[in-house]
XYZ file of C-alpha atoms in Angstrom:
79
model
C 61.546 199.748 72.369
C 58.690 201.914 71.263
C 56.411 200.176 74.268
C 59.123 201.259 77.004
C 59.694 204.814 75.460
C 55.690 205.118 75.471
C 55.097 203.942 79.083
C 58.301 205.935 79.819
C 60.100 203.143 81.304
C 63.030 204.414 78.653
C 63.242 208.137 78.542
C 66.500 210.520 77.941
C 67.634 210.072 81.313
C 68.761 206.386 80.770
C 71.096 207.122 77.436
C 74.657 207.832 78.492
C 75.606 210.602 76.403
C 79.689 209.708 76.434
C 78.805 207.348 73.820
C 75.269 207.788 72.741
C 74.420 204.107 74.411
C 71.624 202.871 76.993
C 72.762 202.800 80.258
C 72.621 199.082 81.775
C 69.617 198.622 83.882
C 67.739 200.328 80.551
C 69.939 197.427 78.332
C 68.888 194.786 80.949
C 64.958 196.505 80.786
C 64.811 196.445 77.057
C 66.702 193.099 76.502
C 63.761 191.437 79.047
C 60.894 192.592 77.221
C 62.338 191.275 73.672
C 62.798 187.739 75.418
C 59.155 188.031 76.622
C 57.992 189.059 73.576
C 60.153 185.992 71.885
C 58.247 183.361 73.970
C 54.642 185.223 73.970
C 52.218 183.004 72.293
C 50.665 183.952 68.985
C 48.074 181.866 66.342
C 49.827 181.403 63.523
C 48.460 178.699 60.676
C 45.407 178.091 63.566
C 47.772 176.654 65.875
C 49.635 178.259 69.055
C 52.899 179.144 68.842
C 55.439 180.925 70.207
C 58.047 183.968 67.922
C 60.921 181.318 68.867
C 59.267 178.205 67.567
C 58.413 180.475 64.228
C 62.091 181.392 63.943
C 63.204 177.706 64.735
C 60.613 176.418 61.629
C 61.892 178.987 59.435
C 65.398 178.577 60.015
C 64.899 174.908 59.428
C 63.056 175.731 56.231
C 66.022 177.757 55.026
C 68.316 175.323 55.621
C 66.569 172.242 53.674
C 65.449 175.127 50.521
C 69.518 176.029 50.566
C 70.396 172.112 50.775
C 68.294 171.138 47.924
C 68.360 174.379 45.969
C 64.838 174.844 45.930
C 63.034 178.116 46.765
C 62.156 179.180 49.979
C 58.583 180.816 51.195
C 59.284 182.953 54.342
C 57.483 183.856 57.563
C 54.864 186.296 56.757
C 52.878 187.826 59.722
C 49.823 189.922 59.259
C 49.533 193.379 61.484
Protein backbone atom coordinates (compact mmCIF):
# COMPACT_ATOMS: atom_id res chain seq x y z
CA UNK A 1 0.00 0.00 0.00
CA UNK A 2 2.62 2.43 1.14
CA UNK A 3 4.63 1.69 -2.42
CA UNK A 4 1.38 2.72 -4.51
CA UNK A 5 0.52 5.78 -2.23
CA UNK A 6 4.37 6.81 -2.69
CA UNK A 7 4.55 6.41 -6.51
CA UNK A 8 1.00 7.88 -6.42
CA UNK A 9 -0.56 5.11 -8.19
CA UNK A 10 -3.19 5.34 -4.98
CA UNK A 11 -3.95 8.88 -4.10
CA UNK A 12 -7.40 10.49 -2.62
CA UNK A 13 -8.98 10.43 -5.84
CA UNK A 14 -9.42 6.57 -5.90
CA UNK A 15 -11.27 6.27 -2.22
CA UNK A 16 -15.02 6.49 -2.64
CA UNK A 17 -16.04 8.63 0.06
CA UNK A 18 -19.89 7.02 0.38
CA UNK A 19 -18.24 4.44 2.33
CA UNK A 20 -14.68 5.33 3.01
CA UNK A 21 -13.55 2.21 0.55
CA UNK A 22 -11.05 1.98 -2.57
CA UNK A 23 -12.68 2.28 -5.61
CA UNK A 24 -12.21 -1.03 -7.84
CA UNK A 25 -9.55 -0.56 -10.37
CA UNK A 26 -7.45 0.86 -7.03
CA UNK A 27 -8.78 -2.74 -5.18
CA UNK A 28 -7.77 -4.65 -8.38
CA UNK A 29 -4.18 -2.29 -8.38
CA UNK A 30 -3.42 -2.97 -4.79
CA UNK A 31 -4.66 -6.65 -4.68
CA UNK A 32 -1.94 -7.28 -7.86
CA UNK A 33 0.97 -5.96 -6.23
CA UNK A 34 0.34 -8.11 -2.86
CA UNK A 35 0.16 -11.31 -5.20
CA UNK A 36 3.47 -10.15 -6.78
CA UNK A 37 4.93 -9.48 -3.77
CA UNK A 38 3.57 -13.14 -2.46
CA UNK A 39 5.51 -14.97 -5.26
CA UNK A 40 8.73 -12.51 -5.35
CA UNK A 41 11.71 -14.50 -4.48
CA UNK A 42 13.61 -13.88 -1.27
CA UNK A 43 16.88 -15.88 0.54
CA UNK A 44 15.70 -17.14 3.42
CA UNK A 45 17.91 -20.01 5.46
CA UNK A 46 20.52 -19.53 2.14
CA UNK A 47 18.06 -20.95 -0.08
CA UNK A 48 15.48 -19.18 -2.61
CA UNK A 49 12.20 -18.96 -1.81
CA UNK A 50 9.23 -17.47 -2.45
CA UNK A 51 6.58 -15.40 0.71
CA UNK A 52 4.04 -18.33 -0.36
CA UNK A 53 6.35 -21.26 0.06
CA UNK A 54 7.36 -19.49 3.65
CA UNK A 55 3.68 -19.33 4.58
CA UNK A 56 3.04 -22.96 3.22
CA UNK A 57 6.27 -24.28 5.65
CA UNK A 58 4.98 -22.41 8.46
CA UNK A 59 1.53 -23.35 8.26
CA UNK A 60 2.68 -26.91 8.04
CA UNK A 61 4.87 -26.33 11.07
CA UNK A 62 1.86 -25.13 13.03
CA UNK A 63 -0.10 -27.80 12.26
CA UNK A 64 2.40 -30.80 13.31
CA UNK A 65 3.55 -28.35 16.80
CA UNK A 66 -0.56 -28.22 17.46
CA UNK A 67 -0.84 -32.13 16.59
CA UNK A 68 1.82 -33.19 18.89
CA UNK A 69 1.56 -30.41 21.45
CA UNK A 70 4.93 -29.32 21.12
CA UNK A 71 6.04 -25.68 20.74
CA UNK A 72 6.21 -23.92 17.71
CA UNK A 73 9.25 -21.47 16.40
CA UNK A 74 7.72 -18.98 13.86
CA UNK A 75 8.82 -17.22 10.68
CA UNK A 76 11.12 -14.52 11.61
CA UNK A 77 12.34 -12.15 8.78
CA UNK A 78 15.07 -9.65 9.26
CA UNK A 79 14.45 -5.86 7.75
Amino acid sequence: MFKLINTNQINETNIDKRNNSLKLESRKLLAGEIMAKIHSDLTFENEKVTYAKIIENQTKKLVKSLLNNTEYSGFYLNW
